[in-house]
Coordinates of C-alpha atoms and ligand atoms in Angstrom, one line a residue:
M5 CA 30.8 -1.6 50.9
V6 CA 33.7 -3.3 49.0
K7 CA 31.1 -4.8 46.8
T8 CA 29.5 -1.6 45.8
H9 CA 32.8 -0.1 45.2
R10 CA 33.6 -2.9 42.8
V11 CA 30.3 -2.4 41.0
K12 CA 31.1 1.3 40.6
L13 CA 34.5 0.5 39.1
F14 CA 32.9 -2.0 36.8
K15 CA 30.4 0.7 35.7
I16 CA 33.1 3.1 35.0
F17 CA 35.0 0.4 33.0
L18 CA 31.9 -0.3 31.0
L19 CA 31.3 3.4 30.2
F20 CA 35.0 3.6 29.1
I21 CA 34.5 0.6 26.7
I22 CA 31.3 2.0 25.2
S23 CA 32.6 5.5 24.8
S24 CA 35.9 4.4 23.2
T25 CA 34.1 2.2 20.7
L26 CA 31.8 5.1 19.8
L27 CA 34.8 7.3 19.3
F28 CA 36.7 4.9 17.1
S29 CA 33.9 3.6 14.9
G30 CA 34.0 6.8 12.9
V31 CA 31.7 7.4 10.0
N32 CA 33.0 6.8 6.6
I33 CA 32.9 9.5 3.9
L34 CA 32.1 9.2 0.2
K35 CA 34.9 11.5 -1.1
K36 CA 34.9 11.3 -4.8
V37 CA 32.8 9.9 -7.6
E38 CA 34.0 9.6 -11.2
I39 CA 33.3 7.6 -14.3
T40 CA 36.2 5.6 -15.9
K41 CA 36.0 2.9 -18.5
G42 CA 32.2 2.6 -18.2
E43 CA 32.3 2.3 -14.5
L44 CA 31.2 4.4 -11.7
R45 CA 34.1 4.6 -9.3
L46 CA 33.4 5.6 -5.7
E47 CA 36.2 6.6 -3.5
F48 CA 35.8 6.5 0.3
K49 CA 37.9 8.1 3.0
D50 CA 38.4 4.9 5.0
F51 CA 38.4 1.2 4.5
L52 CA 35.0 0.0 3.2
P53 CA 33.9 -3.2 4.7
K54 CA 31.6 -5.4 2.5
K55 CA 29.2 -5.6 5.4
Q56 CA 28.4 -2.0 5.0
I57 CA 27.2 -2.4 1.4
K58 CA 23.7 -3.4 0.5
H59 CA 23.1 -4.0 -3.2
F60 CA 19.6 -4.7 -4.7
A61 CA 17.7 -4.2 -7.9
L62 CA 14.3 -2.6 -8.5
K63 CA 12.0 -2.9 -11.4
N64 CA 9.7 -0.4 -13.3
P65 CA 11.9 1.4 -14.1
P66 CA 15.0 -0.8 -13.7
R67 CA 17.4 0.4 -11.1
E68 CA 20.4 -0.9 -9.2
V69 CA 20.5 0.4 -5.8
F70 CA 23.5 0.6 -3.4
D71 CA 23.3 1.6 0.2
F72 CA 26.4 2.4 2.0
K73 CA 25.8 2.2 5.7
N74 CA 27.6 4.2 8.3
T75 CA 28.6 6.6 5.5
R76 CA 28.2 10.3 4.7
L77 CA 28.5 12.3 1.6
S78 CA 31.5 14.6 1.5
K79 CA 30.7 18.3 2.0
K80 CA 32.7 19.1 -1.1
N81 CA 30.5 19.1 -4.2
I82 CA 31.2 15.6 -5.5
A83 CA 29.8 15.0 -9.0
K84 CA 26.2 14.4 -8.5
N85 CA 24.9 15.1 -12.0
I86 CA 26.2 11.9 -13.7
K87 CA 24.1 10.4 -16.4
N88 CA 21.9 7.6 -15.2
V89 CA 23.2 8.0 -11.6
K90 CA 21.7 9.5 -8.5
I91 CA 23.7 10.0 -5.3
A92 CA 22.2 11.2 -2.1
Q93 CA 22.3 11.1 1.7
Y94 CA 19.4 8.8 2.0
K95 CA 19.4 8.6 5.8
S96 CA 21.6 10.4 8.3
N97 CA 24.1 7.6 8.1
I98 CA 23.3 5.9 4.7
V99 CA 24.5 7.2 1.3
R100 CA 22.4 5.8 -1.5
V101 CA 23.6 5.4 -5.1
V102 CA 21.0 4.6 -7.7
V103 CA 21.8 3.6 -11.2
S104 CA 19.0 3.7 -13.7
S105 CA 18.8 1.9 -17.1
H106 CA 16.4 1.2 -19.9
K107 CA 16.5 -2.5 -19.3
P108 CA 17.8 -4.6 -16.4
Y109 CA 21.4 -5.4 -16.9
S110 CA 23.8 -7.6 -15.1
C111 CA 25.6 -5.3 -12.7
T112 CA 28.4 -6.9 -10.7
P113 CA 30.2 -4.3 -8.6
Y114 CA 33.5 -5.0 -7.1
K115 CA 36.3 -3.8 -4.9
P116 CA 39.6 -3.6 -6.7
I117 CA 42.2 -5.8 -5.2
L118 CA 44.8 -3.1 -4.6
S119 CA 42.5 -0.5 -3.2
L120 CA 40.5 -1.0 0.0
K121 CA 38.8 2.3 -0.1
T122 CA 37.1 2.2 -3.6
Y123 CA 34.1 0.5 -5.0
H124 CA 33.4 0.1 -8.8
I125 CA 30.0 -0.2 -10.2
P126 CA 29.6 -1.1 -13.9
L127 CA 27.2 1.3 -15.7
P128 CA 24.6 0.3 -18.3
K129 CA 26.1 0.4 -21.9
G130 CA 25.0 1.8 -25.2
R131 CA 21.4 2.0 -25.9
N132 CA 20.6 0.7 -22.4
A133 CA 21.9 4.0 -21.0
L134 CA 19.2 6.5 -20.6
P135 CA 19.6 9.9 -22.4
A136 CA 21.2 12.6 -20.4
K137 CA 18.7 15.1 -19.0
R138 CA 19.5 18.6 -19.9
Y139 CA 18.9 21.2 -17.3
K140 CA 18.4 24.8 -18.3
K141 CA 18.8 27.4 -15.8
P142 CA 15.6 29.3 -15.5
K143 CA 15.6 33.0 -16.0
A144 CA 14.7 35.1 -13.0
K145 CA 11.3 36.2 -14.4
A146 CA 10.4 32.6 -15.4
K147 CA 11.3 31.2 -12.0
A148 CA 7.9 31.5 -10.4
K149 CA 6.4 29.9 -13.4
E150 CA 8.8 27.1 -13.2
K151 CA 7.9 26.5 -9.6
T152 CA 4.3 25.8 -10.4
K153 CA 5.2 23.7 -13.4
K154 CA 7.4 21.6 -11.1
V155 CA 4.6 20.9 -8.7
K156 CA 2.4 19.8 -11.5
K157 CA 5.1 17.6 -13.0
I158 CA 5.5 15.8 -9.6
A159 CA 1.8 15.3 -9.3
V160 CA 1.6 13.8 -12.8
S161 CA 4.5 11.5 -12.4
S162 CA 3.4 10.1 -9.0
S163 CA 0.0 9.1 -10.3
R164 CA 1.7 7.7 -13.4
S165 CA 4.0 5.6 -11.4
H166 CA 1.1 3.9 -9.6
K167 CA -0.7 3.0 -12.8
Q168 CA 0.5 -0.6 -13.1
E169 CA 0.3 -1.4 -9.4
L170 CA -2.5 -3.8 -8.8
I171 CA -4.6 -3.5 -5.7
V172 CA -6.6 -6.4 -4.4
I173 CA -9.9 -5.5 -2.5
D174 CA -11.3 -8.2 -0.4
A175 CA -14.9 -7.8 0.6
G176 CA -15.2 -9.9 3.8
H177 CA -17.5 -12.9 4.3
G178 CA -20.1 -13.7 1.7
G179 CA -22.5 -16.6 0.8
H180 CA -23.5 -18.7 3.8
D181 CA -21.0 -16.6 5.9
T182 CA -23.0 -13.5 6.7
G183 CA -20.6 -11.9 9.1
A184 CA -22.1 -9.7 11.8
M185 CA -25.9 -9.5 11.6
V186 CA -27.8 -6.8 13.5
G187 CA -31.2 -5.1 12.9
G188 CA -31.8 -7.0 9.7
K189 CA -28.5 -5.7 8.3
K190 CA -25.6 -8.1 7.3
E191 CA -22.0 -7.3 7.3
K192 CA -21.4 -9.3 4.0
D193 CA -23.7 -6.8 2.2
L194 CA -22.4 -3.7 3.6
V195 CA -18.8 -4.6 3.0
L196 CA -19.5 -5.5 -0.6
M197 CA -21.1 -2.1 -1.2
I198 CA -18.0 -0.3 0.2
A199 CA -15.7 -2.6 -1.6
K200 CA -17.4 -1.7 -4.9
R201 CA -17.2 2.0 -4.2
L202 CA -13.5 1.6 -3.3
E203 CA -12.9 -0.2 -6.6
K204 CA -14.3 2.8 -8.5
Q205 CA -12.3 5.3 -6.5
L206 CA -9.1 3.4 -7.1
K207 CA -9.7 2.9 -10.8
K208 CA -10.4 6.6 -11.1
R209 CA -6.9 7.1 -9.8
G210 CA -5.4 4.8 -12.4
H211 CA -5.0 1.6 -10.3
P212 CA -5.9 -1.8 -11.7
V213 CA -8.1 -3.5 -9.2
Y214 CA -9.0 -7.0 -8.5
M215 CA -12.0 -7.9 -6.3
T216 CA -11.8 -11.3 -4.4
R217 CA -15.6 -11.3 -4.7
K218 CA -18.0 -9.1 -6.8
R219 CA -21.2 -10.8 -5.6
D220 CA -22.7 -12.6 -2.7
R221 CA -20.5 -15.7 -2.6
F222 CA -18.3 -17.6 0.0
L223 CA -14.6 -17.7 -0.4
K224 CA -12.2 -19.8 1.6
L225 CA -9.4 -18.0 3.4
P226 CA -6.5 -19.2 1.3
Q227 CA -8.4 -18.2 -1.9
R228 CA -8.5 -14.5 -0.7
T229 CA -4.8 -13.9 -0.2
K230 CA -3.6 -16.3 -2.8
I231 CA -5.3 -14.1 -5.3
A232 CA -3.2 -11.2 -4.2
D233 CA 0.0 -13.2 -4.4
K234 CA -0.8 -14.7 -7.8
K235 CA -1.7 -11.2 -9.2
N236 CA 1.4 -9.8 -7.7
A237 CA -0.7 -7.0 -6.1
V238 CA 1.0 -4.1 -4.4
V239 CA -1.4 -4.0 -1.4
F240 CA -4.2 -6.2 -0.1
I241 CA -7.2 -4.5 1.6
S242 CA -9.9 -6.5 3.3
I243 CA -13.1 -4.6 4.3
H244 CA -15.2 -5.6 7.3
A245 CA -17.7 -4.2 9.8
N246 CA -17.6 -4.8 13.4
S247 CA -20.2 -5.7 16.0
V248 CA -20.6 -6.2 19.7
P249 CA -23.0 -8.1 21.9
K250 CA -26.4 -6.6 22.8
R251 CA -25.4 -5.1 26.1
K252 CA -22.6 -3.0 24.7
R253 CA -24.5 -1.9 21.5
N254 CA -25.0 1.7 22.4
K255 CA -21.6 2.1 23.8
I256 CA -19.1 0.9 21.2
Q257 CA -18.7 2.5 17.8
G258 CA -16.0 3.8 15.5
V259 CA -13.6 3.1 12.6
E260 CA -10.6 0.8 13.2
T261 CA -7.8 -0.2 10.9
F262 CA -5.9 -3.4 11.6
F263 CA -2.7 -4.8 10.3
L264 CA -1.6 -8.4 10.9
Q265 CA 0.5 -9.1 14.1
N266 CA -0.1 -11.0 17.2
T267 CA -1.4 -9.0 20.1
R268 CA -2.1 -9.3 23.9
D269 CA -4.8 -6.6 23.6
A270 CA -7.9 -8.4 24.7
R271 CA -10.3 -6.3 22.6
S272 CA -8.3 -6.8 19.4
Q273 CA -8.1 -10.5 20.1
R274 CA -11.9 -10.6 20.4
I275 CA -12.4 -8.8 17.2
A276 CA -9.9 -11.1 15.4
A277 CA -11.6 -14.3 16.9
R278 CA -14.9 -13.2 15.6
E279 CA -13.5 -12.5 12.1
N280 CA -11.6 -15.7 12.1
K281 CA -14.4 -18.0 13.0
S282 CA -15.7 -18.6 9.5
V283 CA -12.4 -18.8 7.7
L284 CA -10.8 -21.3 10.0
K285 CA -13.6 -23.8 9.5
G286 CA -12.0 -26.9 7.9
T287 CA -8.4 -25.8 8.5
S288 CA -6.5 -28.6 10.2
K289 CA -4.6 -27.9 13.5
L290 CA -1.3 -28.5 11.8
S291 CA -1.8 -26.0 9.0
R292 CA -3.1 -23.5 11.7
S293 CA 0.1 -23.7 13.5
V294 CA 2.1 -23.3 10.3
I295 CA 0.1 -20.2 9.5
L296 CA 0.6 -18.9 13.0
D297 CA 4.3 -19.0 12.6
S298 CA 4.1 -17.0 9.4
V299 CA 2.1 -14.4 11.4
L300 CA 4.7 -13.9 14.0
S301 CA 7.5 -13.6 11.5
G302 CA 5.6 -11.7 8.8
P303 CA 8.1 -9.6 6.9
K304 CA 5.5 -7.1 5.8
I305 CA 4.5 -5.9 9.2
V306 CA 6.4 -2.5 9.1
Q307 CA 4.9 -1.7 5.6
S308 CA 1.5 -2.9 6.6
N309 CA 1.7 -0.6 9.7
K310 CA 2.5 2.3 7.4
L311 CA -0.3 1.5 5.1
A312 CA -2.8 1.2 7.9
I313 CA -1.7 4.6 9.3
D314 CA -2.1 6.4 6.0
V315 CA -5.4 4.8 5.1
H316 CA -6.8 5.3 8.6
R317 CA -5.9 9.0 8.7
R318 CA -7.6 9.8 5.4
M319 CA -10.7 7.9 6.4
M320 CA -11.0 9.8 9.6
T321 CA -10.4 13.2 8.0
N322 CA -12.9 12.6 5.3
L323 CA -15.7 11.2 7.6
R324 CA -15.2 13.9 10.2
S325 CA -15.3 16.7 7.5
R326 CA -19.0 15.8 7.0
Y327 CA -20.2 13.9 10.0
S328 CA -19.8 14.8 13.7
G329 CA -19.0 12.3 16.4
V330 CA -17.3 9.7 14.2
K331 CA -15.2 7.7 16.7
D332 CA -11.6 7.1 16.0
G333 CA -10.8 3.5 17.0
G334 CA -7.2 3.9 15.8
V335 CA -4.8 1.7 14.0
R336 CA -4.3 -1.7 15.8
H337 CA -2.8 -5.0 15.3
A338 CA -4.4 -8.3 15.6
P339 CA -4.0 -11.9 14.3
F340 CA -6.5 -11.9 11.5
W341 CA -6.2 -15.0 9.5
V342 CA -7.4 -13.4 6.3
L343 CA -4.1 -11.4 6.3
V344 CA -1.9 -14.3 7.1
G345 CA -1.3 -15.7 3.7
A346 CA -0.6 -12.3 2.1
S347 CA 3.1 -11.7 1.4
R348 CA 2.5 -8.0 0.7
P349 CA 1.5 -5.0 2.8
S350 CA -2.1 -6.0 3.9
I351 CA -4.6 -4.3 6.1
L352 CA -8.1 -5.1 7.4
V353 CA -10.5 -2.1 7.7
E354 CA -13.3 -2.3 10.2
V355 CA -15.4 0.5 8.8
G356 CA -17.7 0.8 11.8
Y357 CA -20.0 -1.1 14.2
I358 CA -23.3 -2.3 12.7
S359 CA -24.3 -3.1 16.2
H360 CA -24.4 0.7 17.1
P361 CA -27.8 2.1 16.0
K362 CA -26.5 5.5 14.9
E363 CA -23.4 4.2 13.2
R364 CA -25.3 1.4 11.4
K365 CA -27.7 4.0 9.9
R366 CA -24.7 6.0 8.7
L367 CA -22.8 3.0 7.3
F368 CA -25.7 2.2 5.0
M369 CA -25.8 5.8 3.6
P370 CA -24.2 6.1 0.2
R371 CA -22.6 9.4 1.1
Y372 CA -21.0 7.9 4.2
Q373 CA -19.8 4.9 2.3
E374 CA -18.3 7.1 -0.4
L375 CA -16.3 9.0 2.2
I376 CA -14.9 5.8 3.5
A377 CA -14.0 4.5 0.1
K378 CA -12.5 7.8 -0.9
G379 CA -10.4 7.9 2.3
I380 CA -9.0 4.4 1.8
A381 CA -8.1 5.2 -1.9
E382 CA -6.4 8.4 -0.9
G383 CA -4.6 6.7 1.9
V384 CA -3.3 4.0 -0.5
D385 CA -2.0 6.7 -2.8
I386 CA -0.2 8.5 0.1
Y387 CA 1.3 5.3 1.2
L388 CA 2.5 4.4 -2.4
D389 CA 3.9 7.9 -2.7
N390 CA 5.9 7.6 0.3
R391 CA 7.1 4.2 -0.4
K392 CA 8.2 5.4 -3.7
K393 CA 10.1 8.2 -2.2
E394 CA 11.8 5.8 0.2
I395 CA 13.1 3.9 -2.9
D396 CA 13.7 6.9 -5.1
F397 CA 14.4 9.7 -2.7
Ligands
ZN66 ZN1 -16.0 -9.3 9.2

């Protein structure tokens, strides 16, 4: 009895500690923003610890980004229309300040010694500063027109922003490595057909594309992802088709999109093991374990997951709009070695099961292939749009 009483007391004590820290760790507020002596000066309500500031630069166009954690924008209208500067409540507890310029410049922000609550950010100077945008208030009658114009403008700018972003398409297998083989059909041929259609779809949308293989040839694992890194691709997409042993042939079908991560799911493990077989040939045990480490700590897992979701969704929607009974195998993760070396968002699409009689037939139809390719391309664009929004707001 005494013991339980003590435990109770301890629990109350804990609750007290937790609630009091919650009460006292108040959210900081960005109160005021002004430009003085070529600097953007931010004034906060409370002391601003350095830990709460994250500063990084982005390219194309050059931007200096500052995230102030645990901070909110003041409800008063602080100057938001400053030349070259965007300020917004990026997340519920993060204020983001973005400074744009013509060319990258050395931006060394600082906290003035005498004030603990302010933060100064040097702005780009002279010609490096972008021209101020003029905003004309639309007349009431013209407002509706303005709205449609705006929508168009957004569409144009988003496709433009993707133009320089290279996408690497990797048609799985090739050469002596046929991949799955059923009913006289080979995975390596099917995936090359779809990869070529995807290439066209992406180019149509303005993306430069690089194909790891354009014909029937074998490529070692490191060659595939190294290309993506060397070319500084924005995403890496590997195309494969699935297969199961004879006794399951009529049962298992569907589209699956994978991103790289280790898994305990037995089915995902089996699929990965089958795809890994050829690429692992000749890889030493030591380099395998080095690779495995990078799988488990892969920094691109979150982005790859997002990419996989967007691509998968569009593929399913497109296929189901024309074909009935297409099975949704979902977005999954598995340790695919082909994705390991890629230091960018990477996915592996299993377009379907060539072991399933009905699905195999469809997979070799040009119209079906086109829907897959279009779905992947649309998904990539959606992903890139969302990612851009994350950075730009
Ligand atoms: Zn494969």
